[in-house]
mmCIF file of C-alpha atoms in Angstrom:
data_model
loop_
_atom_site.group_PDB
_atom_site.id
_atom_site.type_symbol
_atom_site.label_atom_id
_atom_site.label_comp_id
_atom_site.label_asym_id
_atom_site.label_seq_id
_atom_site.Cartn_x
_atom_site.Cartn_y
_atom_site.Cartn_z
ATOM 1 C CA UNK A 1 13.186 11.562 21.522
ATOM 2 C CA UNK A 2 9.654 11.252 22.822
ATOM 3 C CA UNK A 3 7.390 10.219 19.934
ATOM 4 C CA UNK A 4 3.684 9.827 19.317
ATOM 5 C CA UNK A 5 3.212 7.313 16.502
ATOM 6 C CA UNK A 6 0.140 7.143 14.235
ATOM 7 C CA UNK A 7 -0.263 4.225 11.839
ATOM 8 C CA UNK A 8 -2.315 1.131 11.134
ATOM 9 C CA UNK A 9 -1.080 -1.610 8.715
ATOM 10 C CA UNK A 10 2.066 -3.738 8.575
ATOM 11 C CA UNK A 11 3.908 -1.038 6.605
ATOM 12 C CA UNK A 12 3.584 1.239 9.647
ATOM 13 C CA UNK A 13 4.279 -1.501 12.185
ATOM 14 C CA UNK A 14 7.707 -2.108 10.637
ATOM 15 C CA UNK A 15 8.593 1.564 11.165
ATOM 16 C CA UNK A 16 7.247 1.539 14.722
ATOM 17 C CA UNK A 17 9.349 -1.516 15.557
ATOM 18 C CA UNK A 18 12.421 0.243 14.129
ATOM 19 C CA UNK A 19 11.817 3.259 16.388
ATOM 20 C CA UNK A 20 11.547 1.010 19.451
ATOM 21 C CA UNK A 21 14.772 -0.766 18.438
ATOM 22 C CA UNK A 22 16.542 2.596 18.091
ATOM 23 C CA UNK A 23 15.744 3.367 21.719
ATOM 24 C CA UNK A 24 13.163 6.118 21.265
ATOM 25 C CA UNK A 25 10.391 6.553 23.809
ATOM 26 C CA UNK A 26 7.001 5.984 22.173
ATOM 27 C CA UNK A 27 4.624 7.724 24.552
ATOM 28 C CA UNK A 28 1.379 7.050 22.670
ATOM 29 C CA UNK A 29 0.209 5.121 19.602
ATOM 30 C CA UNK A 30 -2.775 6.135 17.484
ATOM 31 C CA UNK A 31 -4.283 3.510 15.194
ATOM 32 C CA UNK A 32 -7.566 2.687 13.468
ATOM 33 C CA UNK A 33 -10.327 0.983 15.469
ATOM 34 C CA UNK A 34 -10.314 -2.831 15.470
ATOM 35 C CA UNK A 35 -11.981 -4.256 12.344
ATOM 36 C CA UNK A 36 -13.739 -7.573 11.607
ATOM 37 C CA UNK A 37 -11.423 -9.903 9.714
ATOM 38 C CA UNK A 38 -11.026 -13.546 8.724
ATOM 39 C CA UNK A 39 -13.677 -16.161 8.077
ATOM 40 C CA UNK A 40 -15.259 -15.657 11.474
ATOM 41 C CA UNK A 41 -15.220 -11.850 11.046
ATOM 42 C CA UNK A 42 -13.888 -11.450 14.562
ATOM 43 C CA UNK A 43 -12.615 -8.025 15.616
ATOM 44 C CA UNK A 44 -8.890 -7.855 14.971
ATOM 45 C CA UNK A 45 -6.333 -5.351 16.216
ATOM 46 C CA UNK A 46 -4.210 -3.616 13.596
ATOM 47 C CA UNK A 47 -0.540 -4.645 13.214
ATOM 48 C CA UNK A 48 0.441 -1.310 14.785
ATOM 49 C CA UNK A 49 -1.780 -1.899 17.810
ATOM 50 C CA UNK A 50 -0.353 -5.395 18.245
ATOM 51 C CA UNK A 51 3.172 -3.961 18.139
ATOM 52 C CA UNK A 52 2.322 -1.241 20.677
ATOM 53 C CA UNK A 53 0.728 -3.710 23.093
ATOM 54 C CA UNK A 54 3.800 -5.958 22.857
ATOM 55 C CA UNK A 55 5.926 -3.006 23.978
ATOM 56 C CA UNK A 56 3.486 -1.814 26.653
ATOM 57 C CA UNK A 57 2.668 1.498 24.952
ATOM 58 C CA UNK A 58 -0.716 3.190 25.504
ATOM 59 C CA UNK A 59 -2.999 2.979 22.447
ATOM 60 C CA UNK A 60 -5.819 5.292 21.329
ATOM 61 C CA UNK A 61 -8.224 4.454 18.497
ATOM 62 C CA UNK A 62 -10.385 7.509 17.718
ATOM 63 C CA UNK A 63 -12.709 7.228 14.737
ATOM 64 C CA UNK A 64 -12.007 10.876 13.862
ATOM 65 C CA UNK A 65 -9.692 13.759 14.728
ATOM 66 C CA UNK A 66 -11.766 16.485 13.095
ATOM 67 C CA UNK A 67 -13.290 18.858 15.659
ATOM 68 C CA UNK A 68 -15.886 19.995 13.113
ATOM 69 C CA UNK A 69 -16.564 16.502 11.812
ATOM 70 C CA UNK A 70 -19.134 13.806 12.525
ATOM 71 C CA UNK A 71 -17.684 12.876 15.923
ATOM 72 C CA UNK A 72 -16.645 16.154 17.608
ATOM 73 C CA UNK A 73 -16.693 14.695 21.126
ATOM 74 C CA UNK A 74 -14.360 11.858 20.118
ATOM 75 C CA UNK A 75 -12.067 14.305 18.337
ATOM 76 C CA UNK A 76 -12.013 16.662 21.338
ATOM 77 C CA UNK A 77 -11.052 13.796 23.625
ATOM 78 C CA UNK A 78 -8.254 12.765 21.230
ATOM 79 C CA UNK A 79 -6.945 16.338 21.067
ATOM 80 C CA UNK A 80 -6.856 16.536 24.853
ATOM 81 C CA UNK A 81 -4.938 13.253 24.986
ATOM 82 C CA UNK A 82 -2.392 14.442 22.423
ATOM 83 C CA UNK A 83 -1.902 17.723 24.263
ATOM 84 C CA UNK A 84 -1.395 16.009 27.615
ATOM 85 C CA UNK A 85 0.967 13.299 26.327
ATOM 86 C CA UNK A 86 4.649 14.304 26.512
ATOM 87 C CA UNK A 87 6.240 14.185 23.059
ATOM 88 C CA UNK A 88 8.589 16.059 20.737
ATOM 89 C CA UNK A 89 7.286 14.883 17.361
ATOM 90 C CA UNK A 90 4.540 12.783 15.803
ATOM 91 C CA UNK A 91 5.494 10.122 13.248
ATOM 92 C CA UNK A 92 2.732 9.107 10.828
ATOM 93 C CA UNK A 93 2.706 6.109 8.490
ATOM 94 C CA UNK A 94 -0.387 4.871 6.628
ATOM 95 C CA UNK A 95 -2.624 5.929 9.511
ATOM 96 C CA UNK A 96 -5.848 6.215 7.521
ATOM 97 C CA UNK A 97 -7.308 9.304 9.225
ATOM 98 C CA UNK A 98 -6.952 12.914 8.116
ATOM 99 C CA UNK A 99 -4.841 15.003 10.485
ATOM 100 C CA UNK A 100 -6.421 18.472 10.641
ATOM 101 C CA UNK A 101 -4.391 21.625 11.285
ATOM 102 C CA UNK A 102 -5.389 21.504 14.947
ATOM 103 C CA UNK A 103 -3.492 18.190 15.292
ATOM 104 C CA UNK A 104 -0.555 19.124 13.053
ATOM 105 C CA UNK A 105 0.140 22.117 15.287
ATOM 106 C CA UNK A 106 0.352 20.145 18.548
ATOM 107 C CA UNK A 107 3.826 18.491 18.367
ATOM 108 C CA UNK A 108 6.763 20.812 19.099
ATOM 109 C CA UNK A 109 8.648 19.530 16.053
ATOM 110 C CA UNK A 110 5.596 18.885 13.904
ATOM 111 C CA UNK A 111 4.316 15.736 12.235
ATOM 112 C CA UNK A 112 6.563 13.643 9.980
ATOM 113 C CA UNK A 113 5.141 11.208 7.429
ATOM 114 C CA UNK A 114 6.676 8.051 5.924
ATOM 115 C CA UNK A 115 5.353 7.947 2.352
ATOM 116 C CA UNK A 116 5.819 5.013 -0.017
ATOM 117 C CA UNK A 117 6.816 6.846 -3.188
ATOM 118 C CA UNK A 118 9.307 9.308 -4.610
ATOM 119 C CA UNK A 119 7.250 12.434 -4.102
ATOM 120 C CA UNK A 120 5.673 14.140 -5.871
ATOM 121 C CA UNK A 121 5.321 11.158 -8.274
ATOM 122 C CA UNK A 122 2.485 9.409 -6.392
ATOM 123 C CA UNK A 123 0.535 11.299 -3.755
ATOM 124 C CA UNK A 124 -2.411 9.559 -2.152
ATOM 125 C CA UNK A 125 -3.538 6.220 -0.773
ATOM 126 C CA UNK A 126 -2.055 3.608 -3.134
ATOM 127 C CA UNK A 127 1.408 4.703 -4.302
ATOM 128 C CA UNK A 128 2.858 1.171 -4.423
ATOM 129 C CA UNK A 129 0.036 -0.257 -6.558
ATOM 130 C CA UNK A 130 0.056 2.702 -8.924
ATOM 131 C CA UNK A 131 3.818 2.697 -9.429
ATOM 132 C CA UNK A 132 3.735 -0.942 -10.583
ATOM 133 C CA UNK A 133 0.603 -0.428 -12.675
ATOM 134 C CA UNK A 134 2.175 2.556 -14.443
ATOM 135 C CA UNK A 135 5.361 0.639 -15.247
ATOM 136 C CA UNK A 136 7.662 2.874 -13.179
ATOM 137 C CA UNK A 137 11.285 1.730 -13.173
ATOM 138 C CA UNK A 138 11.836 2.854 -9.578
ATOM 139 C CA UNK A 139 10.060 3.978 -6.455
ATOM 140 C CA UNK A 140 11.174 4.707 -2.911
ATOM 141 C CA UNK A 141 10.424 6.346 0.410
ATOM 142 C CA UNK A 142 9.980 10.037 1.127
ATOM 143 C CA UNK A 143 10.136 11.311 4.708
ATOM 144 C CA UNK A 144 7.967 14.410 4.610
ATOM 145 C CA UNK A 145 6.932 17.237 6.936
ATOM 146 C CA UNK A 146 3.140 17.073 7.019
ATOM 147 C CA UNK A 147 0.849 19.961 6.132
ATOM 148 C CA UNK A 148 -2.866 20.140 5.386
ATOM 149 C CA UNK A 149 -2.535 19.253 1.685
ATOM 150 C CA UNK A 150 -2.568 15.598 0.607
ATOM 151 C CA UNK A 151 1.101 14.500 0.655
ATOM 152 C CA UNK A 152 2.198 17.979 -0.423
ATOM 153 C CA UNK A 153 4.537 18.829 2.455
ATOM 154 C CA UNK A 154 8.260 19.589 2.260
ATOM 155 C CA UNK A 155 10.588 16.612 1.727
ATOM 156 C CA UNK A 156 13.156 15.830 4.415
ATOM 157 C CA UNK A 157 14.722 12.565 3.230
ATOM 158 C CA UNK A 158 14.237 10.629 0.004
ATOM 159 C CA UNK A 159 15.716 7.313 -1.109
ATOM 160 C CA UNK A 160 14.921 5.276 -4.208
ATOM 161 C CA UNK A 161 14.931 1.578 -5.036
ATOM 162 C CA UNK A 162 14.354 -0.216 -8.351
ATOM 163 C CA UNK A 163 11.107 -2.015 -9.164
ATOM 164 C CA UNK A 164 12.011 -5.541 -10.311
ATOM 165 C CA UNK A 165 10.249 -7.081 -13.311
ATOM 166 C CA UNK A 166 8.588 -9.660 -11.058
ATOM 167 C CA UNK A 167 7.742 -7.339 -8.150
ATOM 168 C CA UNK A 168 4.164 -7.461 -6.930
ATOM 169 C CA UNK A 169 2.593 -4.952 -4.590
ATOM 170 C CA UNK A 170 3.195 -7.505 -1.841
ATOM 171 C CA UNK A 171 6.931 -7.896 -2.470
ATOM 172 C CA UNK A 172 7.495 -4.192 -3.114
ATOM 173 C CA UNK A 173 5.532 -3.309 0.025
ATOM 174 C CA UNK A 174 7.924 -5.385 2.126
ATOM 175 C CA UNK A 175 11.008 -3.747 0.585
ATOM 176 C CA UNK A 176 9.592 -0.261 1.105
ATOM 177 C CA UNK A 177 8.467 -1.008 4.663
ATOM 178 C CA UNK A 178 12.009 -2.029 5.585
ATOM 179 C CA UNK A 179 13.429 1.046 3.864
ATOM 180 C CA UNK A 180 10.902 3.282 5.644
ATOM 181 C CA UNK A 181 11.899 1.854 9.019
ATOM 182 C CA UNK A 182 15.566 2.548 8.358
ATOM 183 C CA UNK A 183 14.919 6.055 7.064
ATOM 184 C CA UNK A 184 12.621 7.208 9.870
ATOM 185 C CA UNK A 185 15.288 6.261 12.431
ATOM 186 C CA UNK A 186 17.813 8.340 10.488
ATOM 187 C CA UNK A 187 15.329 11.218 10.130
ATOM 188 C CA UNK A 188 14.568 11.332 13.863
ATOM 189 C CA UNK A 189 18.289 11.294 14.703
ATOM 190 C CA UNK A 190 18.947 14.194 12.349
ATOM 191 C CA UNK A 191 15.865 16.057 13.568
ATOM 192 C CA UNK A 192 17.179 15.799 17.110
ATOM 193 C CA UNK A 193 20.544 17.172 15.929
ATOM 194 C CA UNK A 194 18.904 19.977 13.949
ATOM 195 C CA UNK A 195 20.370 18.715 10.654
ATOM 196 C CA UNK A 196 17.207 17.668 8.814
ATOM 197 C CA UNK A 197 16.401 20.231 6.096
ATOM 198 C CA UNK A 198 12.984 20.443 4.458
ATOM 199 C CA UNK A 199 12.762 21.022 0.699
ATOM 200 C CA UNK A 200 9.467 22.119 -0.902
ATOM 201 C CA UNK A 201 8.016 19.645 -3.385
ATOM 202 C CA UNK A 202 7.879 20.604 -7.056
ATOM 203 C CA UNK A 203 4.375 20.575 -8.513
ATOM 204 C CA UNK A 204 5.659 19.271 -11.824
ATOM 205 C CA UNK A 205 5.293 15.506 -12.094
ATOM 206 C CA UNK A 206 2.694 15.157 -9.317
ATOM 207 C CA UNK A 207 0.123 12.367 -9.696
ATOM 208 C CA UNK A 208 -2.710 11.133 -7.504
ATOM 209 C CA UNK A 209 -2.512 7.476 -6.449
ATOM 210 C CA UNK A 210 -6.202 6.766 -5.956
ATOM 211 C CA UNK A 211 -7.263 4.045 -3.534
ATOM 212 C CA UNK A 212 -7.667 0.673 -5.257
ATOM 213 C CA UNK A 213 -11.311 -0.158 -5.953
ATOM 214 C CA UNK A 214 -12.442 -3.800 -6.187
ATOM 215 C CA UNK A 215 -14.034 -3.036 -9.554
ATOM 216 C CA UNK A 216 -10.577 -2.402 -10.990
ATOM 217 C CA UNK A 217 -9.740 -6.091 -10.564
ATOM 218 C CA UNK A 218 -11.597 -7.142 -13.743
ATOM 219 C CA UNK A 219 -9.130 -7.219 -16.630
ATOM 220 C CA UNK A 220 -9.912 -5.878 -20.088
ATOM 221 C CA UNK A 221 -8.143 -8.151 -22.558
ATOM 222 C CA UNK A 222 -8.325 -5.556 -25.311
ATOM 223 C CA UNK A 223 -5.437 -3.876 -23.475
ATOM 224 C CA UNK A 224 -1.873 -4.879 -24.248
ATOM 225 C CA UNK A 225 -0.260 -7.884 -22.583
ATOM 226 C CA UNK A 226 2.304 -5.553 -20.996
ATOM 227 C CA UNK A 227 -0.415 -3.419 -19.402
ATOM 228 C CA UNK A 228 -2.302 -6.450 -18.117
ATOM 229 C CA UNK A 229 0.818 -8.098 -16.687
ATOM 230 C CA UNK A 230 1.527 -4.918 -14.727
ATOM 231 C CA UNK A 231 -2.044 -4.769 -13.429
ATOM 232 C CA UNK A 232 -1.862 -8.386 -12.289
ATOM 233 C CA UNK A 233 1.331 -7.623 -10.333
ATOM 234 C CA UNK A 234 -0.117 -4.371 -8.994
ATOM 235 C CA UNK A 235 -3.258 -6.109 -7.699
ATOM 236 C CA UNK A 236 -1.363 -8.942 -5.995
ATOM 237 C CA UNK A 237 -2.214 -9.516 -3.128
ATOM 238 C CA UNK A 238 -5.198 -7.117 -3.153
ATOM 239 C CA UNK A 239 -7.733 -7.124 -4.671
ATOM 240 C CA UNK A 240 -6.441 -9.824 -7.059
ATOM 241 C CA UNK A 241 -6.878 -9.372 -10.822
ATOM 242 C CA UNK A 242 -9.725 -11.358 -12.376
ATOM 243 C CA UNK A 243 -10.857 -12.685 -15.720
ATOM 244 C CA UNK A 244 -14.329 -14.065 -16.444
ATOM 245 C CA UNK A 245 -14.292 -17.475 -18.119
ATOM 246 C CA UNK A 246 -17.864 -18.363 -19.003
ATOM 247 C CA UNK A 247 -19.793 -17.893 -15.765
ATOM 248 C CA UNK A 248 -16.740 -18.277 -13.557
ATOM 249 C CA UNK A 249 -14.592 -15.441 -12.253
ATOM 250 C CA UNK A 250 -10.997 -16.672 -12.138
ATOM 251 C CA UNK A 251 -8.326 -14.832 -10.157
ATOM 252 C CA UNK A 252 -5.081 -14.312 -12.042
ATOM 253 C CA UNK A 253 -2.126 -13.981 -9.676
ATOM 254 C CA UNK A 254 0.936 -14.223 -11.891
ATOM 255 C CA UNK A 255 1.480 -13.718 -15.621
ATOM 256 C CA UNK A 256 4.027 -12.393 -18.081
ATOM 257 C CA UNK A 257 3.837 -11.100 -21.659
ATOM 258 C CA UNK A 258 4.860 -13.504 -24.413
ATOM 259 C CA UNK A 259 5.137 -13.316 -28.181
ATOM 260 C CA UNK A 260 2.949 -15.609 -30.274
ATOM 261 C CA UNK A 261 3.132 -16.549 -33.953
ATOM 262 C CA UNK A 262 -0.629 -16.462 -34.454
ATOM 263 C CA UNK A 263 -2.451 -13.708 -32.524
ATOM 264 C CA UNK A 264 -6.083 -14.292 -31.640
ATOM 265 C CA UNK A 265 -9.090 -12.281 -30.554
ATOM 266 C CA UNK A 266 -8.613 -10.525 -27.189
ATOM 267 C CA UNK A 267 -9.365 -12.969 -24.370
ATOM 268 C CA UNK A 268 -9.050 -16.078 -26.557
ATOM 269 C CA UNK A 269 -7.193 -18.967 -24.904
ATOM 270 C CA UNK A 270 -4.495 -19.841 -27.453
ATOM 271 C CA UNK A 271 -3.108 -22.783 -25.509
ATOM 272 C CA UNK A 272 -3.961 -24.516 -22.238
ATOM 273 C CA UNK A 273 -1.796 -27.513 -21.378
ATOM 274 C CA UNK A 274 1.092 -28.388 -19.114
ATOM 275 C CA UNK A 275 3.653 -28.112 -21.922
ATOM 276 C CA UNK A 276 2.662 -24.865 -23.656
ATOM 277 C CA UNK A 277 1.075 -23.290 -20.576
ATOM 278 C CA UNK A 278 -1.994 -21.047 -20.511
ATOM 279 C CA UNK A 279 -1.584 -18.377 -23.164
ATOM 280 C CA UNK A 280 -4.310 -15.775 -23.666
ATOM 281 C CA UNK A 281 -4.512 -13.316 -26.570
ATOM 282 C CA UNK A 282 -4.602 -9.609 -25.726
ATOM 283 C CA UNK A 283 -5.191 -6.430 -27.664
ATOM 284 C CA UNK A 284 -1.453 -6.439 -28.277
ATOM 285 C CA UNK A 285 0.645 -9.553 -27.661
ATOM 286 C CA UNK A 286 -0.389 -12.373 -25.332
ATOM 287 C CA UNK A 287 -0.229 -13.292 -21.654
ATOM 288 C CA UNK A 288 1.246 -16.476 -20.228
ATOM 289 C CA UNK A 289 -0.756 -17.155 -17.051
ATOM 290 C CA UNK A 290 1.338 -18.972 -14.462
ATOM 291 C CA UNK A 291 -0.747 -18.840 -11.259
ATOM 292 C CA UNK A 292 -4.551 -18.900 -11.052
ATOM 293 C CA UNK A 293 -7.362 -19.510 -8.564
ATOM 294 C CA UNK A 294 -10.945 -20.591 -9.031
ATOM 295 C CA UNK A 295 -13.701 -19.530 -6.584
ATOM 296 C CA UNK A 296 -13.333 -21.381 -3.282
ATOM 297 C CA UNK A 297 -10.052 -22.918 -4.388
ATOM 298 C CA UNK A 298 -6.373 -22.344 -3.678
ATOM 299 C CA UNK A 299 -3.850 -20.372 -5.693
ATOM 300 C CA UNK A 300 -2.305 -22.937 -8.034
ATOM 301 C CA UNK A 301 0.428 -23.140 -10.670
ATOM 302 C CA UNK A 302 -1.075 -23.254 -14.165
ATOM 303 C CA UNK A 303 -0.437 -26.979 -14.674
ATOM 304 C CA UNK A 304 -2.215 -27.862 -11.406
ATOM 305 C CA UNK A 305 -5.044 -25.440 -12.095
ATOM 306 C CA UNK A 306 -5.780 -27.074 -15.462
ATOM 307 C CA UNK A 307 -6.305 -30.497 -13.848
ATOM 308 C CA UNK A 308 -9.523 -29.274 -12.295
ATOM 309 C CA UNK A 309 -10.470 -26.422 -14.612
ATOM 310 C CA UNK A 310 -9.845 -26.994 -18.346
ATOM 311 C CA UNK A 311 -9.576 -23.824 -20.441
ATOM 312 C CA UNK A 312 -8.825 -25.310 -23.860
ATOM 313 C CA UNK A 313 -10.671 -23.512 -26.678
ATOM 314 C CA UNK A 314 -12.376 -21.074 -24.315
ATOM 315 C CA UNK A 315 -12.206 -17.340 -23.863
ATOM 316 C CA UNK A 316 -11.817 -14.811 -21.092
ATOM 317 C CA UNK A 317 -14.280 -11.941 -21.214
#
């Protein structure tokens, strides 16, 4: 099959690599423009662009595809490129740009999306984060025929996997990326054979997985320990959950709920030593903090963290 691929982060790059390995001809790759990154804020190519360059595939990086948007000339040029590039189907994975109807209609076999949830459970930008935050027992990948609605298109393939008690967004991302790569290869093979049915999504059970905002990182210790532990896992590695201790914002990377004999006021540090660990009272139950980071420092196990940042008798706001 001749494929145009549209994607940007590592999640998409894994799928693109799988398509190359399966022997498909990637005729064009669309990805987001290079962004400043790292301490030096140097322009950095996306993982998808790096993958495409490695394989010698042409890359386009339009800032918009909307003909009636802010950059109509750029969009018109991108449309012309898509129309002139030989392809049977477009595969989309975490691209980051809206595909208008004028783009969706170009490929002969349409546009197929690799979505990181069991649709319609989590539509939107952050399905992995939201599944962990909500305490879902499982998630998965849905291969979907794209339409103009946000992740509302018919489902072609769907496969689930369990969410482990210690899964973070980082670890679950890697599992889902690998699953997505396997499934898109299967989907393209079946599409080529004409054996890939499309089933409309039910509206019942649909939720919107809103993009993660940095402001969400600050924990509210009046919530239950279970809720906070999930948020800490959901926000690892980005944006990193935080708790304010005095004037210092401490990042909390790993924690688990524990039972305590004597509950305290929410945010109160009940213990802070190498033996008992760092235990913080919550609105319900308590959290055992096992990995923390102070500003400008490294992520450290609790015992190491306490050597340079004592918490005894203090309180997280």
